[in-house]
mmCIF file of N, CA and C in Angstrom:
data_model
loop_
_atom_site.group_PDB
_atom_site.id
_atom_site.type_symbol
_atom_site.label_atom_id
_atom_site.label_comp_id
_atom_site.label_asym_id
_atom_site.label_seq_id
_atom_site.Cartn_x
_atom_site.Cartn_y
_atom_site.Cartn_z
ATOM 1 N N ARG L 1 22.099 26.269 -16.468
ATOM 2 C CA ARG L 1 21.939 25.022 -15.734
ATOM 3 C C ARG L 1 21.451 25.354 -14.332
ATOM 4 N N PRO L 2 20.419 24.656 -13.852
ATOM 5 C CA PRO L 2 19.904 24.943 -12.509
ATOM 6 C C PRO L 2 20.910 24.538 -11.427
ATOM 7 N N SER L 3 20.871 25.248 -10.309
ATOM 8 C CA SER L 3 21.777 24.938 -9.200
ATOM 9 C C SER L 3 21.422 23.582 -8.592
ATOM 10 N N ARG L 4 22.372 23.044 -7.858
ATOM 11 C CA ARG L 4 22.149 21.753 -7.189
ATOM 12 C C ARG L 4 20.943 21.829 -6.249
ATOM 13 N N GLU L 5 20.818 22.940 -5.536
ATOM 14 C CA GLU L 5 19.710 23.106 -4.593
ATOM 15 C C GLU L 5 18.361 23.100 -5.320
ATOM 16 N N VAL L 6 18.312 23.760 -6.476
ATOM 17 C CA VAL L 6 17.074 23.811 -7.263
ATOM 18 C C VAL L 6 16.714 22.417 -7.760
ATOM 19 N N VAL L 7 17.701 21.677 -8.231
ATOM 20 C CA VAL L 7 17.454 20.309 -8.706
ATOM 21 C C VAL L 7 17.006 19.419 -7.555
ATOM 22 N N GLU L 8 17.645 19.540 -6.396
ATOM 23 C CA GLU L 8 17.266 18.724 -5.239
ATOM 24 C C GLU L 8 15.836 19.029 -4.794
ATOM 25 N N GLU L 9 15.457 20.292 -4.794
ATOM 26 C CA GLU L 9 14.097 20.663 -4.407
ATOM 27 C C GLU L 9 13.082 20.149 -5.422
ATOM 28 N N ALA L 10 13.405 20.259 -6.704
ATOM 29 C CA ALA L 10 12.518 19.733 -7.745
ATOM 30 C C ALA L 10 12.364 18.220 -7.588
ATOM 31 N N TRP L 11 13.477 17.536 -7.322
ATOM 32 C CA TRP L 11 13.451 16.085 -7.132
ATOM 33 C C TRP L 11 12.503 15.718 -5.987
ATOM 34 N N LYS L 12 12.629 16.416 -4.873
ATOM 35 C CA LYS L 12 11.800 16.149 -3.702
ATOM 36 C C LYS L 12 10.319 16.372 -4.024
ATOM 37 N N ARG L 13 10.013 17.436 -4.745
ATOM 38 C CA ARG L 13 8.623 17.719 -5.103
ATOM 39 C C ARG L 13 8.052 16.639 -6.018
ATOM 40 N N VAL L 14 8.860 16.136 -6.931
ATOM 41 C CA VAL L 14 8.370 15.159 -7.912
ATOM 42 C C VAL L 14 8.237 13.765 -7.307
ATOM 43 N N VAL L 15 9.246 13.310 -6.559
ATOM 44 C CA VAL L 15 9.219 11.915 -6.079
ATOM 45 C C VAL L 15 8.586 11.762 -4.704
ATOM 46 N N GLY L 16 8.429 12.856 -3.973
ATOM 47 C CA GLY L 16 7.846 12.776 -2.645
ATOM 48 C C GLY L 16 8.906 12.648 -1.557
ATOM 49 N N GLU L 17 8.477 12.923 -0.344
ATOM 50 C CA GLU L 17 9.370 12.982 0.819
ATOM 51 C C GLU L 17 10.118 11.672 1.074
ATOM 52 N N LYS L 18 9.380 10.566 1.084
ATOM 53 C CA LYS L 18 9.995 9.275 1.415
ATOM 54 C C LYS L 18 11.050 8.876 0.385
ATOM 55 N N ALA L 19 10.709 8.966 -0.896
ATOM 56 C CA ALA L 19 11.672 8.614 -1.943
ATOM 57 C C ALA L 19 12.858 9.571 -1.935
ATOM 58 N N ALA L 20 12.605 10.849 -1.650
ATOM 59 C CA ALA L 20 13.686 11.843 -1.626
ATOM 60 C C ALA L 20 14.665 11.586 -0.481
ATOM 61 N N ARG L 21 14.203 10.951 0.584
ATOM 62 C CA ARG L 21 15.110 10.605 1.692
ATOM 63 C C ARG L 21 16.008 9.428 1.331
ATOM 64 N N ASN L 22 15.659 8.728 0.248
ATOM 65 C CA ASN L 22 16.389 7.525 -0.146
ATOM 66 C C ASN L 22 16.978 7.595 -1.547
ATOM 67 N N SER L 23 16.962 8.780 -2.143
ATOM 68 C CA SER L 23 17.524 8.985 -3.475
ATOM 69 C C SER L 23 18.002 10.429 -3.584
ATOM 70 N N TRP L 24 19.115 10.607 -4.296
ATOM 71 C CA TRP L 24 19.762 11.911 -4.314
ATOM 72 C C TRP L 24 20.263 12.260 -5.706
ATOM 73 N N PRO L 25 19.775 13.374 -6.271
ATOM 74 C CA PRO L 25 20.316 13.816 -7.563
ATOM 75 C C PRO L 25 21.790 14.164 -7.385
ATOM 76 N N ARG L 26 22.649 13.581 -8.200
ATOM 77 C CA ARG L 26 24.092 13.789 -8.040
ATOM 78 C C ARG L 26 24.697 14.697 -9.090
ATOM 79 N N ARG L 27 24.257 14.518 -10.340
ATOM 80 C CA ARG L 27 24.940 15.242 -11.413
ATOM 81 C C ARG L 27 23.964 15.465 -12.559
ATOM 82 N N LEU L 28 23.957 16.668 -13.091
ATOM 83 C CA LEU L 28 23.166 16.985 -14.270
ATOM 84 C C LEU L 28 24.135 17.481 -15.329
ATOM 85 N N THR L 29 24.372 16.647 -16.323
ATOM 86 C CA THR L 29 25.330 16.960 -17.378
ATOM 87 C C THR L 29 24.704 16.652 -18.732
ATOM 88 N N GLY L 30 24.702 17.628 -19.606
ATOM 89 C CA GLY L 30 24.162 17.415 -20.942
ATOM 90 C C GLY L 30 22.723 16.948 -20.944
ATOM 91 N N GLY L 31 21.959 17.373 -19.954
ATOM 92 C CA GLY L 31 20.559 16.977 -19.871
ATOM 93 C C GLY L 31 20.314 15.646 -19.190
ATOM 94 N N ARG L 32 21.367 14.949 -18.802
ATOM 95 C CA ARG L 32 21.239 13.642 -18.140
ATOM 96 C C ARG L 32 21.414 13.825 -16.632
ATOM 97 N N LEU L 33 20.390 13.461 -15.881
ATOM 98 C CA LEU L 33 20.442 13.543 -14.428
ATOM 99 C C LEU L 33 20.771 12.173 -13.862
ATOM 100 N N VAL L 34 21.874 12.099 -13.133
ATOM 101 C CA VAL L 34 22.285 10.870 -12.457
ATOM 102 C C VAL L 34 21.790 10.957 -11.016
ATOM 103 N N VAL L 35 21.063 9.933 -10.603
ATOM 104 C CA VAL L 35 20.474 9.896 -9.269
ATOM 105 C C VAL L 35 20.993 8.667 -8.545
ATOM 106 N N GLU L 36 21.515 8.883 -7.350
ATOM 107 C CA GLU L 36 21.924 7.762 -6.498
ATOM 108 C C GLU L 36 20.748 7.333 -5.647
ATOM 109 N N VAL L 37 20.622 6.030 -5.467
ATOM 110 C CA VAL L 37 19.581 5.478 -4.601
ATOM 111 C C VAL L 37 20.250 4.703 -3.472
ATOM 112 N N GLY L 38 19.541 4.603 -2.369
ATOM 113 C CA GLY L 38 20.114 3.992 -1.179
ATOM 114 C C GLY L 38 20.348 2.496 -1.277
ATOM 115 N N ASN L 39 19.549 1.809 -2.084
ATOM 116 C CA ASN L 39 19.703 0.361 -2.223
ATOM 117 C C ASN L 39 18.946 -0.112 -3.463
ATOM 118 N N SER L 40 19.067 -1.386 -3.762
ATOM 119 C CA SER L 40 18.441 -1.931 -4.962
ATOM 120 C C SER L 40 16.920 -1.847 -4.904
ATOM 121 N N GLY L 41 16.358 -1.858 -3.718
ATOM 122 C CA GLY L 41 14.914 -1.728 -3.570
ATOM 123 C C GLY L 41 14.411 -0.401 -4.112
ATOM 124 N N TRP L 42 15.147 0.667 -3.824
ATOM 125 C CA TRP L 42 14.745 1.978 -4.333
ATOM 126 C C TRP L 42 14.973 2.072 -5.836
ATOM 127 N N MET L 43 15.994 1.426 -6.332
ATOM 128 C CA MET L 43 16.205 1.412 -7.777
ATOM 129 C C MET L 43 15.027 0.689 -8.452
ATOM 130 N N TYR L 44 14.619 -0.407 -7.878
ATOM 131 C CA TYR L 44 13.497 -1.183 -8.394
ATOM 132 C C TYR L 44 12.203 -0.376 -8.329
ATOM 133 N N THR L 45 12.027 0.413 -7.283
ATOM 134 C CA THR L 45 10.823 1.229 -7.110
ATOM 135 C C THR L 45 10.784 2.404 -8.078
ATOM 136 N N LEU L 46 11.905 3.098 -8.232
ATOM 137 C CA LEU L 46 11.920 4.327 -9.024
ATOM 138 C C LEU L 46 12.099 4.104 -10.529
ATOM 139 N N SER L 47 12.803 3.064 -10.906
ATOM 140 C CA SER L 47 13.093 2.848 -12.331
ATOM 141 C C SER L 47 11.852 2.800 -13.217
ATOM 142 N N PRO L 48 10.794 2.089 -12.834
ATOM 143 C CA PRO L 48 9.603 2.070 -13.700
ATOM 144 C C PRO L 48 8.900 3.432 -13.788
ATOM 145 N N LEU L 49 9.242 4.354 -12.894
ATOM 146 C CA LEU L 49 8.604 5.668 -12.863
ATOM 147 C C LEU L 49 9.422 6.734 -13.589
ATOM 148 N N LYS L 50 10.465 6.312 -14.306
ATOM 149 C CA LYS L 50 11.368 7.268 -14.965
ATOM 150 C C LYS L 50 10.628 8.303 -15.803
ATOM 151 N N THR L 51 9.728 7.856 -16.649
ATOM 152 C CA THR L 51 9.024 8.789 -17.534
ATOM 153 C C THR L 51 8.196 9.783 -16.736
ATOM 154 N N GLN L 52 7.472 9.293 -15.766
ATOM 155 C CA GLN L 52 6.647 10.155 -14.914
ATOM 156 C C GLN L 52 7.517 11.155 -14.155
ATOM 157 N N ILE L 53 8.637 10.707 -13.617
ATOM 158 C CA ILE L 53 9.552 11.585 -12.899
ATOM 159 C C ILE L 53 10.126 12.634 -13.847
ATOM 160 N N LEU L 54 10.530 12.209 -15.022
ATOM 161 C CA LEU L 54 11.103 13.110 -16.012
ATOM 162 C C LEU L 54 10.106 14.209 -16.393
ATOM 163 N N VAL L 55 8.862 13.841 -16.614
ATOM 164 C CA VAL L 55 7.831 14.826 -16.947
ATOM 165 C C VAL L 55 7.686 15.846 -15.811
ATOM 166 N N GLY L 56 7.671 15.367 -14.574
ATOM 167 C CA GLY L 56 7.558 16.263 -13.426
ATOM 168 C C GLY L 56 8.737 17.215 -13.320
ATOM 169 N N LEU L 57 9.938 16.710 -13.554
ATOM 170 C CA LEU L 57 11.130 17.563 -13.503
ATOM 171 C C LEU L 57 11.100 18.612 -14.605
ATOM 172 N N ILE L 58 10.648 18.227 -15.788
ATOM 173 C CA ILE L 58 10.552 19.173 -16.900
ATOM 174 C C ILE L 58 9.539 20.266 -16.570
ATOM 175 N N GLU L 59 8.434 19.897 -15.946
ATOM 176 C CA GLU L 59 7.426 20.886 -15.564
ATOM 177 C C GLU L 59 7.996 21.918 -14.588
ATOM 178 N N ILE L 60 8.843 21.471 -13.685
ATOM 179 C CA ILE L 60 9.403 22.370 -12.671
ATOM 180 C C ILE L 60 10.623 23.127 -13.187
ATOM 181 N N LEU L 61 11.525 22.419 -13.833
ATOM 182 C CA LEU L 61 12.808 23.015 -14.226
ATOM 183 C C LEU L 61 12.785 23.655 -15.611
ATOM 184 N N GLY L 62 11.821 23.284 -16.428
ATOM 185 C CA GLY L 62 11.722 23.818 -17.782
ATOM 186 C C GLY L 62 12.222 22.825 -18.816
ATOM 187 N N ALA L 63 11.674 22.966 -20.017
ATOM 188 C CA ALA L 63 12.028 22.069 -21.119
ATOM 189 C C ALA L 63 13.508 22.183 -21.453
ATOM 190 N N GLY L 64 14.111 21.048 -21.751
ATOM 191 C CA GLY L 64 15.503 21.024 -22.175
ATOM 192 C C GLY L 64 16.511 20.932 -21.048
ATOM 193 N N ARG L 65 16.085 21.121 -19.813
ATOM 194 C CA ARG L 65 17.035 21.049 -18.681
ATOM 195 C C ARG L 65 17.394 19.607 -18.349
ATOM 196 N N VAL L 66 16.370 18.764 -18.244
ATOM 197 C CA VAL L 66 16.583 17.338 -17.957
ATOM 198 C C VAL L 66 15.946 16.553 -19.090
ATOM 199 N N LYS L 67 16.766 15.763 -19.776
ATOM 200 C CA LYS L 67 16.275 14.982 -20.913
ATOM 201 C C LYS L 67 16.236 13.490 -20.617
ATOM 202 N N SER L 68 17.031 13.052 -19.642
ATOM 203 C CA SER L 68 17.051 11.634 -19.294
ATOM 204 C C SER L 68 17.481 11.469 -17.847
ATOM 205 N N LEU L 69 17.156 10.309 -17.307
ATOM 206 C CA LEU L 69 17.496 9.959 -15.920
ATOM 207 C C LEU L 69 18.252 8.643 -15.913
ATOM 208 N N SER L 70 19.187 8.524 -15.010
ATOM 209 C CA SER L 70 19.794 7.221 -14.753
ATOM 210 C C SER L 70 19.964 7.066 -13.255
ATOM 211 N N PHE L 71 19.796 5.849 -12.801
ATOM 212 C CA PHE L 71 19.911 5.537 -11.378
ATOM 213 C C PHE L 71 21.119 4.664 -11.140
ATOM 214 N N ARG L 72 21.747 4.854 -10.002
ATOM 215 C CA ARG L 72 22.828 3.984 -9.556
ATOM 216 C C ARG L 72 22.744 3.858 -8.043
ATOM 217 N N ILE L 73 23.188 2.739 -7.557
ATOM 218 C CA ILE L 73 23.216 2.545 -6.112
ATOM 219 C C ILE L 73 24.392 3.335 -5.571
ATOM 220 N N GLY L 74 24.113 4.162 -4.569
ATOM 221 C CA GLY L 74 25.139 5.062 -4.057
ATOM 222 C C GLY L 74 25.434 4.851 -2.593
ATOM 223 N N GLU L 75 26.111 5.840 -2.035
ATOM 224 C CA GLU L 75 26.598 5.739 -0.671
ATOM 225 C C GLU L 75 25.835 6.607 0.308
ATOM 226 N N GLY L 76 24.811 7.290 -0.152
ATOM 227 C CA GLY L 76 24.008 8.099 0.754
ATOM 228 C C GLY L 76 24.019 9.567 0.423
ATOM 229 N N LYS L 77 23.185 10.303 1.109
ATOM 230 C CA LYS L 77 22.954 11.711 0.830
ATOM 231 C C LYS L 77 24.211 12.545 0.867
ATOM 232 N N ASP L 78 25.080 12.319 1.812
ATOM 233 C CA ASP L 78 26.256 13.189 1.988
ATOM 234 C C ASP L 78 27.502 12.696 1.272
ATOM 235 N N ALA L 79 27.364 11.673 0.464
ATOM 236 C CA ALA L 79 28.541 11.128 -0.237
ATOM 237 C C ALA L 79 29.030 12.075 -1.303
#
């Protein structure tokens, strides 16, 4: 399983700087990556891009590491 730092860096590379400042990978369990977003606007922005984001993460992290994504509204980067 990739380290939290590796997943966070992959996330930033795939979604871009602005989205990465407003969304945070929280947990990768059984291939499911849970990502917190800063507000409903970011959930609305990122949700339609799930497949594209997933493909990018697979390219960086390798096949089988991330199989699905879910978003939830969270409390911020340091929560």
